[in-house]
Structures are given as C-alpha cells and as structure tokens.
Short mmCIF file of C-alpha atoms in Angstrom, two decimals:
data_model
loop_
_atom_site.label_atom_id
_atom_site.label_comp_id
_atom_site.label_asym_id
_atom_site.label_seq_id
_atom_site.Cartn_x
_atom_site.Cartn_y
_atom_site.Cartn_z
CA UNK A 1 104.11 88.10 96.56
CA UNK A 2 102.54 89.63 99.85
CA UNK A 3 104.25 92.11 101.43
CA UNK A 4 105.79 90.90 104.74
CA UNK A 5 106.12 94.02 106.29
CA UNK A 6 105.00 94.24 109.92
CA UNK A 7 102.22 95.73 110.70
CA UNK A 8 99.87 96.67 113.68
CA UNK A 9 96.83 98.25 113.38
CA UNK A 10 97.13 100.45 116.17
CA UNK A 11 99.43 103.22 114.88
CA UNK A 12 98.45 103.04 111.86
CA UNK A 13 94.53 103.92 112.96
CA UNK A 14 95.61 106.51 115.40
CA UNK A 15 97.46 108.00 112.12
CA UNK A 16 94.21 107.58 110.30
CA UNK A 17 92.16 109.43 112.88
CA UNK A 18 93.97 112.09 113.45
CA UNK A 19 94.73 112.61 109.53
CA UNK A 20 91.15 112.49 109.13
CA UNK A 21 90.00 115.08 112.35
CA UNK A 22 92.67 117.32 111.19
CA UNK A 23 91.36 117.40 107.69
CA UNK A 24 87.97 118.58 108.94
CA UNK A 25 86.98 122.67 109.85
CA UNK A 26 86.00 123.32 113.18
CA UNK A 27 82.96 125.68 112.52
CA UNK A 28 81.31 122.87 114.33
CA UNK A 29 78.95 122.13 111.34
CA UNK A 30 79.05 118.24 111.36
CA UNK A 31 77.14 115.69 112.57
CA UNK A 32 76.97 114.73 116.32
CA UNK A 33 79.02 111.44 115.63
CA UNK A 34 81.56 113.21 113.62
CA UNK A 35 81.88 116.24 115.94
CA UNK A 36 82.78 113.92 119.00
CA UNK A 37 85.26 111.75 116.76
CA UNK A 38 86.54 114.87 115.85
CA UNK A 39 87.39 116.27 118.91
CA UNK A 40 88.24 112.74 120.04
CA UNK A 41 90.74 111.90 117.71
CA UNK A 42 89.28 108.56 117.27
CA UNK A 43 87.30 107.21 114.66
CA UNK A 44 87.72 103.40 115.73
CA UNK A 45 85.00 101.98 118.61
CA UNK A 46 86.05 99.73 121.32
CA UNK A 47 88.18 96.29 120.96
CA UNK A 48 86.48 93.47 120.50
CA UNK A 49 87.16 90.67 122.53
CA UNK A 50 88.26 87.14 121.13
CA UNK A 51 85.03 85.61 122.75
CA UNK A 52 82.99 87.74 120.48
CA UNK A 53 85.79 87.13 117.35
CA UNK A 54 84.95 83.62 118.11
CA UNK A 55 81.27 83.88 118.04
CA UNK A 56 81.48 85.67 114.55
CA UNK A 57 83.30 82.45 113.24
CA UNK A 58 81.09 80.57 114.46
CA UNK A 59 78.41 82.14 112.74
CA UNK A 60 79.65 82.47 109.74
CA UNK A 61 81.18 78.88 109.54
CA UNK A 62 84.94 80.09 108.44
CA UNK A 63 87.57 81.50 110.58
CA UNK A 64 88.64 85.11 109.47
CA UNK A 65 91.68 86.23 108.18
CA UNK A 66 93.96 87.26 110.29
CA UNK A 67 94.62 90.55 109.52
CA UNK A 68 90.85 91.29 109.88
CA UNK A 69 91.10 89.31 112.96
CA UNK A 70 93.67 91.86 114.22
CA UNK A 71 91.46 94.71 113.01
CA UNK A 72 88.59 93.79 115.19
CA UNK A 73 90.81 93.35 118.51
CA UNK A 74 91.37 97.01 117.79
CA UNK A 75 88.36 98.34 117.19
CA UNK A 76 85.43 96.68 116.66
CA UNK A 77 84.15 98.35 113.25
CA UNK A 78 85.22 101.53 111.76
CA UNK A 79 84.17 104.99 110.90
CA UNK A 80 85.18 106.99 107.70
CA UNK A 81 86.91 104.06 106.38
CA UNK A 82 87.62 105.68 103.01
CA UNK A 83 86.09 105.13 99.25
CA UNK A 84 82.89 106.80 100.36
CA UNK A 85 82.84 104.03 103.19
CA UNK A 86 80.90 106.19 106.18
CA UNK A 87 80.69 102.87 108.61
CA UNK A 88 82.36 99.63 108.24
CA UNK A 89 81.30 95.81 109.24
CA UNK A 90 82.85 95.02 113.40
CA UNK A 91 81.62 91.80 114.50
CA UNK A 92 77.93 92.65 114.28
CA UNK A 93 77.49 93.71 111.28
CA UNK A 94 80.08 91.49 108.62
CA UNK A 95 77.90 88.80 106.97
CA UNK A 96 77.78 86.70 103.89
CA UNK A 97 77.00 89.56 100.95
CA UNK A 98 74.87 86.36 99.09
CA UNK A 99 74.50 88.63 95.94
CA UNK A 100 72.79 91.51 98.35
CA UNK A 101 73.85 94.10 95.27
CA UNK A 102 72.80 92.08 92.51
CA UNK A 103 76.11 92.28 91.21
CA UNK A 104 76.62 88.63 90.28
CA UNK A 105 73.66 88.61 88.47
CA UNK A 106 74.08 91.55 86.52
CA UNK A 107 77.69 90.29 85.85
CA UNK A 108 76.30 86.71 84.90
CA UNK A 109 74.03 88.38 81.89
CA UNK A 110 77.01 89.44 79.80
CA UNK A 111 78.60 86.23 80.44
CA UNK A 112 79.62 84.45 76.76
CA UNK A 113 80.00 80.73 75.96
CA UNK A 114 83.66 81.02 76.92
CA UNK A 115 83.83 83.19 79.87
CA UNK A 116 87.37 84.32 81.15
CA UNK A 117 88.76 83.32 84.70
CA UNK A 118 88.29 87.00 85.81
CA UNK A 119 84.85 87.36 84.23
CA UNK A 120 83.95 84.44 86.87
CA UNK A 121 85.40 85.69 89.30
CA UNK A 122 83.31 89.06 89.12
CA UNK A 123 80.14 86.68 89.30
CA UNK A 124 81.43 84.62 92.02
CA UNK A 125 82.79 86.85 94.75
CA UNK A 126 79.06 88.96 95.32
CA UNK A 127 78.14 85.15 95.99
CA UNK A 128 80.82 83.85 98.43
CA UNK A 129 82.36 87.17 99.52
CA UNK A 130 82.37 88.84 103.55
CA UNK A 131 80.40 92.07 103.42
CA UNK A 132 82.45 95.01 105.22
CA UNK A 133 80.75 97.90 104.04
CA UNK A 134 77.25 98.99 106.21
CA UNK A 135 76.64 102.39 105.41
CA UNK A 136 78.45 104.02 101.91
CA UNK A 137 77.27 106.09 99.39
CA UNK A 138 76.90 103.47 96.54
CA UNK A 139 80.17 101.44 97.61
CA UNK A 140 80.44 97.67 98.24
CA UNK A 141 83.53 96.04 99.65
CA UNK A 142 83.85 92.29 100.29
CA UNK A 143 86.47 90.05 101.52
CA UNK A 144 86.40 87.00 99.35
CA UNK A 145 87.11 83.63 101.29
CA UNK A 146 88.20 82.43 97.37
CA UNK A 147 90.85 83.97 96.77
CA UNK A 148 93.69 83.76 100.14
CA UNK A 149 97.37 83.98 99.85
CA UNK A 150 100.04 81.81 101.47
CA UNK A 151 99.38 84.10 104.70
CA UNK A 152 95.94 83.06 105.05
CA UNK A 153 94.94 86.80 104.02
CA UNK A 154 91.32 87.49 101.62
CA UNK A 155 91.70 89.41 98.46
CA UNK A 156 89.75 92.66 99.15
CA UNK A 157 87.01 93.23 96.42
CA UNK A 158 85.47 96.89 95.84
CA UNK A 159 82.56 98.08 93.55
CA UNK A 160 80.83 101.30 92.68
CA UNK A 161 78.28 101.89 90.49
CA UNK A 162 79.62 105.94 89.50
CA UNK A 163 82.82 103.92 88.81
CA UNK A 164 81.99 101.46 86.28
CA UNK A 165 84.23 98.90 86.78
CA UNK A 166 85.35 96.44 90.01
CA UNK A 167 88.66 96.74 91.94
CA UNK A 168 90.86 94.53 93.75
CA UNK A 169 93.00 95.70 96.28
CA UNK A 170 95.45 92.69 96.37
CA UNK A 171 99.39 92.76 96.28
CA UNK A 172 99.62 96.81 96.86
CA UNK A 173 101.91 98.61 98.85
CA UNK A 174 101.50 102.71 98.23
CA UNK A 175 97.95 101.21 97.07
CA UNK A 176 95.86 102.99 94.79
CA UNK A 177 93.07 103.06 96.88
CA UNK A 178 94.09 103.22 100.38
CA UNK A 179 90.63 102.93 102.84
CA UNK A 180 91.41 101.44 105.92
CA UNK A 181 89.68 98.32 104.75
CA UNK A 182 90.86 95.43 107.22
CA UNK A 183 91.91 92.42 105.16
CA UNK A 184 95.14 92.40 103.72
CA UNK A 185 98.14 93.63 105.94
CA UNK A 186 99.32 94.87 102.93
CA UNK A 187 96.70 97.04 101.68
CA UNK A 188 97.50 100.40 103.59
CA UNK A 189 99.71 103.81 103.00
CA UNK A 190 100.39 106.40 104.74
CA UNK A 191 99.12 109.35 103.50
CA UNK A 192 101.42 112.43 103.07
CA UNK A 193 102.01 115.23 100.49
CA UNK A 194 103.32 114.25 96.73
CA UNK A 195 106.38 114.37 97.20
CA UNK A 196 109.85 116.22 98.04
CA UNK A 197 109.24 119.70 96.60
CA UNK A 198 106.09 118.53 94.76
CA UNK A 199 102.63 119.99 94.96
CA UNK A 200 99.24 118.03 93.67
CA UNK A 201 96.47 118.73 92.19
CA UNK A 202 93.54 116.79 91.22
CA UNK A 203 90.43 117.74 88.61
CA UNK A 204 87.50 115.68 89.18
CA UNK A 205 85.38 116.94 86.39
CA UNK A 206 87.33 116.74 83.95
CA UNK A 207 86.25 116.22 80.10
CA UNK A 208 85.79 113.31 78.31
CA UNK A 209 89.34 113.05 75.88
CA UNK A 210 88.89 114.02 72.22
CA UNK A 211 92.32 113.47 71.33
CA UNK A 212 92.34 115.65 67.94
CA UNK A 213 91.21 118.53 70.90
CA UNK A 214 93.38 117.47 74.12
CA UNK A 215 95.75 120.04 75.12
CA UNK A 216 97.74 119.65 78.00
CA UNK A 217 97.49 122.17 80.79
CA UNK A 218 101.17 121.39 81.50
CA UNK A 219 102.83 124.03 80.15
CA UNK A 220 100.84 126.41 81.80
CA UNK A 221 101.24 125.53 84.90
CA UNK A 222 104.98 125.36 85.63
CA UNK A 223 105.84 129.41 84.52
CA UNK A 224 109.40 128.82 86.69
CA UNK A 225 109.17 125.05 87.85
CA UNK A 226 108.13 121.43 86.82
CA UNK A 227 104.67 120.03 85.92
CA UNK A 228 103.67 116.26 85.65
CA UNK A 229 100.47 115.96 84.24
CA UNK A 230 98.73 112.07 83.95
CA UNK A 231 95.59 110.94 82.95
CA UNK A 232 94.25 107.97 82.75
CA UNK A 233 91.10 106.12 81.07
CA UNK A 234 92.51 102.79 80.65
CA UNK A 235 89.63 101.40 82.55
CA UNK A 236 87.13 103.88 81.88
CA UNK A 237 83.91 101.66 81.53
CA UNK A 238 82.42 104.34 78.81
CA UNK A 239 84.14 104.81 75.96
CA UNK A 240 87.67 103.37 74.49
CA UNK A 241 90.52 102.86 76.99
CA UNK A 242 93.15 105.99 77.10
CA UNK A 243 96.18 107.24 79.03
CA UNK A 244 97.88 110.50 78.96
CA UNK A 245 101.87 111.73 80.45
CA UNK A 246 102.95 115.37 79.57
CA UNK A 247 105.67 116.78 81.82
CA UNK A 248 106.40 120.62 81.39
CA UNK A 249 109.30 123.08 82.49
CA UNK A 250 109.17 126.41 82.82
CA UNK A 251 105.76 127.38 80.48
CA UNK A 252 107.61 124.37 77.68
CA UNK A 253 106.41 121.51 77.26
CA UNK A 254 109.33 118.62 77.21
CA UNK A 255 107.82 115.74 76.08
CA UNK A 256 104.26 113.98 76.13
CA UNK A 257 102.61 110.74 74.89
CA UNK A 258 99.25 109.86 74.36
CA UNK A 259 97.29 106.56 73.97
CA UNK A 260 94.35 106.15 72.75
CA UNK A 261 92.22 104.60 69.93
CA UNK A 262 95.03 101.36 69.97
CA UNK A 263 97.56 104.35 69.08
CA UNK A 264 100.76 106.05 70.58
CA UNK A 265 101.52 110.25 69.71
CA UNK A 266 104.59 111.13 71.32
CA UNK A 267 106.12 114.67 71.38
CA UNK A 268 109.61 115.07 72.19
CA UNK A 269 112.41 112.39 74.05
CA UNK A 270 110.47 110.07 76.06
CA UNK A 271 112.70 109.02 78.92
CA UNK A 272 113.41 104.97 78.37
CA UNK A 273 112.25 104.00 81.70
CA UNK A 274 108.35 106.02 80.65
CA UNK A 275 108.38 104.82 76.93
CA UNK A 276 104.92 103.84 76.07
CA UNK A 277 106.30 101.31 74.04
CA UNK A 278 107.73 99.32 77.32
CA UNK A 279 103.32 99.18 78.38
CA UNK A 280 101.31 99.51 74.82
CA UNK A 281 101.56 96.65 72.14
CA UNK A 282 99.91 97.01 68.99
CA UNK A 283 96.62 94.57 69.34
CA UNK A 284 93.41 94.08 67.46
CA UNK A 285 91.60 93.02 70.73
CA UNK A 286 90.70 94.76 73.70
CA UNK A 287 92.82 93.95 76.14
CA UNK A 288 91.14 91.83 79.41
CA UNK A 289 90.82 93.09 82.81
CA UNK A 290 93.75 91.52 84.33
CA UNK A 291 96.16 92.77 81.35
CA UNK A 292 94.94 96.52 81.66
CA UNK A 293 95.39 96.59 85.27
CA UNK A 294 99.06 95.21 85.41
CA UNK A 295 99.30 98.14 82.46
CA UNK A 296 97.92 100.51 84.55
CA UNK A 297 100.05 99.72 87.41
CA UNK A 298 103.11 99.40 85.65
CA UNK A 299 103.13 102.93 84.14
CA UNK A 300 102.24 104.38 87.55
CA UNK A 301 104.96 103.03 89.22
CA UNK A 302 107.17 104.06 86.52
CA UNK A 303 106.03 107.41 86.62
CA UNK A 304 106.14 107.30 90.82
CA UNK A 305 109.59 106.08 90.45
CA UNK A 306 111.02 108.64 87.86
CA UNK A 307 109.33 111.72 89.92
CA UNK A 308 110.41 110.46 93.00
CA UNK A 309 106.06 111.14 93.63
CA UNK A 310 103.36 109.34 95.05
CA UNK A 311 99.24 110.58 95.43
CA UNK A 312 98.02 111.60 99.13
CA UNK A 313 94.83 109.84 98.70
CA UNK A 314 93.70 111.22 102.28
CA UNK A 315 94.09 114.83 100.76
CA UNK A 316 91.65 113.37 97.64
CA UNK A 317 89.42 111.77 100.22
CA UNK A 318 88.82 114.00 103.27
CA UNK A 319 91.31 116.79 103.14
CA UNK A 320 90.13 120.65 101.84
CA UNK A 321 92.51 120.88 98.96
CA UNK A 322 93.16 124.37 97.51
CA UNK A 323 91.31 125.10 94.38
CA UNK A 324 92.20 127.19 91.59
CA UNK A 325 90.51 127.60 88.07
CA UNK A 326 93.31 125.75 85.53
CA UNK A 327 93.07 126.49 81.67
CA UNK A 328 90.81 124.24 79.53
CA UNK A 329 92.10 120.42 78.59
CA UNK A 330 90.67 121.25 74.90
CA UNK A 331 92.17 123.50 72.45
CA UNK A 332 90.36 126.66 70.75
CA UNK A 333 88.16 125.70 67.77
CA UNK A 334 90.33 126.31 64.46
CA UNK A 335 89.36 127.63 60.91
CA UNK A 336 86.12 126.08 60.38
CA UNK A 337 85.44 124.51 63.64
CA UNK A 338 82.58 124.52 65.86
CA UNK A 339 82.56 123.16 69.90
CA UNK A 340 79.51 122.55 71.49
CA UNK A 341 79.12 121.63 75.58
CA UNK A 342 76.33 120.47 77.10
CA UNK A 343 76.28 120.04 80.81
CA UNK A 344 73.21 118.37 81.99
CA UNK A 345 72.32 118.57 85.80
CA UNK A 346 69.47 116.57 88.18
CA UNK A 347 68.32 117.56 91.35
CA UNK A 348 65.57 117.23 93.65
CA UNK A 349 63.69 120.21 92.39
#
C-alpha cells in the first residue's frame, strides 16, 4: 500500500539543504557551485512554472506523476540529490533513458527460455523508463511510466555498476536509500542520528565473509554498554547470499546468528521476534529477486523495531563521521593455519 502521508516538498528540501551545508567544512575548499549552495542553504534552483511543466508533457507524450510534478514547482532540478547523484533531471534535462546505459541489453543476454516477471522487468524499464539522473558517478535512476500505483505515482528504479544489482525504491517509508529522488511521495526520511542513546558506525571496506573465520567485533565494542552489529550480503551480486546479527553487552557476546551457504549458526537465545527461522527456509534454489528483498526488508525492520534504531543515511552520504580503527572481522589463524590478503589497488599512475 502507498503511504498516504502528506507531504510537501518544501520543508522537506529546506531540511535536505541545510542537513547537507551543515555536513560540509568550511575551509572553503569546494567547488564554486557548492561553496555558494553552501553558504546559501539551498541546493534546489528556482520553481518551475506549470507552463514549462506543461511543455515537458508535451514533449515527452505522458503527463508526470504528480509527486514529480510537485517537485519541479519547487525547484526545477536538484543538486546533491543523494546515491552519488551530483545533479538531477528539472524540466530540461528528464528524457526518455531509451536504453542510454545499455542496461536492457546487458540484462536481455542472461535472459532464459522462461524468464521471471522481475527478470523482464529489469530489461524493460532502461527501455520505457524517465531519466532523472544528469551528472552521477556511475548511478542511473529512472522513473518507470510501467509500473504506477493507485495514486498515479512511478516506481523509482536505481542502478550502479560498483553495486551489482538494481533497486527499487517503491512502498518505503524510513527507506533504505533515501536521495531526494522526486517520484514517489513516499520515498523520503528524515535523516537523524540512530537512535535514542544509540551511536552508528559504518565499515565500508569491509571483508568478504569466510564464515569458518568471521568473528564478530561485537563484543569488543560495548566494554560497559550495548552493541548491534548487522551485516548483510543477501544481495551481494559476487558470491553466495549471507546475513549476519550479533548483539553484545558489556565485552559478552549475547547471542548471534549467521546465514550463509543455505545454513543458520546461532549462538545463544535468539529473541522470537529476530529468529532467523521466522526469514530463512531451507531451499535447494536460490531464492529470486523479489523473495530476497522482502527477506531483506523483513529482518531490518525487525531488527529497527526491537532496537528501537534506524540508519542516518545523510551521515553515510555527506556527513564527516568519526572514524576509529575497530578489531578485525576474521579470527587469528589456528594450529596449522595460514591467512593470506591481497589488496590490489589502480590508479592513474
């Protein structure tokens, strides 16, 4: 069901700006644009008028939705918009995406004899889908004219190449991805620390799971307080699908579960509102797209709702988060062991 919150874009983009300007230093290193938004509080550009909302329709032969409509009578395009999204479509610059990427063609080669609904649907929407993003690094984001609720509202599609796999921002409230991508009313958040009396902390380089070698930093985090440690792999587009919950008090760990390789270990009384059973079933097949997500989303929520937590995807985005060197995710080598780690790095030189 959409949500049927109301919502105006106005607040919620002041928010966004000022989030954002407050998240950068003032050693006046940035770019010219991003100095002047900076000091502007304003990331947005002028409104634009229905006349020239009009014209777009026109042009493109389909009336928008309306929350995009309601975007652009705000601000005519967007800066910073999120996802690595540096400049996003106003009425100028949103246009038919017509395969542009070459998605739908790569996604058409690994096409079967008995393709899935979703599997079309990847080839289909870089065909028929609204192009929003005009400069990212590596990002696409379309608004896909084949897929509209009751509310007249476009699923929001999103694809990176560094990420492997394609992301729908449909039918989410404290969204997992939270860009101000105009589209879906329902797509936004406000961004704001984890939670009552929680701190966060997020590793971006973290190692590929071995789970014979995974050790939870957990423990050693929380020497006098709580520690809630997740990862999750099950969409990881390079190896098998995997997903991680330890939670830690006072240098102890209390309990833990890991899947991965089609298997549960559990350590300790799972509470029955985070038991993996309630999210993994025993299968022989890899699960589809559609499945994994719902999985995905479930456990999240369940984990949101028995921490009382959420993610301050801003923070993860723009904001200068402390950093801190943790304790390895992989155990020592035992008796007759031997680790090896290879890092390899390209640059321009």
């Amino acid at each position: 069901m959409t949500d049927a919150t109301p919502f105006t874009w106005g607040p919620f983009l002041r928010d966004w700006s000022g989030e954002w300007s407050d998240s950068l230093s003032d050693d006046g290193t940035h770019a010219r644009e991003d100095e002047t938004a900076r000091r502007d509080r304003r990331l947005g550009f002028p409104a634009a008028p229905e006349e020239r909302i009009a014209a777009l329709e026109e042009h493109l032969g389909r009336r928008m939705p309306p929350s995009y409509r309601e975007f652009l009578a705000v601000s005519d395009g967007w800066r910073h918009a999120g996802g690595f999204i540096t400049l996003l479509a106003g009425t100028t610059e949103a246009r038919w995406h017509n395969d542009a990427s070459g998605l739908a063609a790569m996604f058409e080669e690994y096409l079967d004899e008995d393709p899935t609904p979703e599997e079309l649907r990847d080839v289909a929407v870089w065909r028929r889908g609204l192009q929003l993003d005009v400069e990212s690094d590596a990002m696409s984001v379309v608004l896909d004219p084949g897929d509209v609720d009751e509310n007249g509202e476009w699923a929001v599609y999103t694809w990176a190449s560094w990420r492997a796999h394609m992301r729908s921002l449909r039918g989410r409230r404290e969204s997992r991805t939270t860009p101000a991508v105009p589209g879906l009313r329902h797509v936004h958040a406000r961004h704001a620390p984890g939670g009552a009396r929680w701190s966060f902390a997020f590793d971006g380089d973290r190692p590929r799971l071995a789970p014979q070698r995974f050790v939870s930093p957990a423990a050693a985090a929380c020497a006098d307080a709580r520690a809630v440690v997740v990862w999750g792999g099950l969409r990881d587009g390079h190896g098998n699908p995997f997903f991680h919950l330890s939670v830690a008090k006072a240098g102890a760990e209390l309990y833990a579960f890991t899947y991965a390789d089609g298997e549960v270990r559990r350590t300790g009384p799972v509470p029955p509102d985070l038991d993996p059973d309630r999210f993994f079933t025993s299968q022989e097949e890899r699960a589809g797209t559609g499945a994994v997500i719902r999985t995905e989303r479930a456990l999240l929520e369940a984990i949101a709702g028995e921490f009382g937590v959420h993610l301050p995807r801003h923070a993860i985005t723009w904001g200068r988060l402390h950093t801190f060197t943790t304790r390895s995710w992989t155990r020592p080598p035992q008796d007759g062991e031997t680790f090896s780690v290879i890092r390899f790095e390209w640059g321009s030189n």
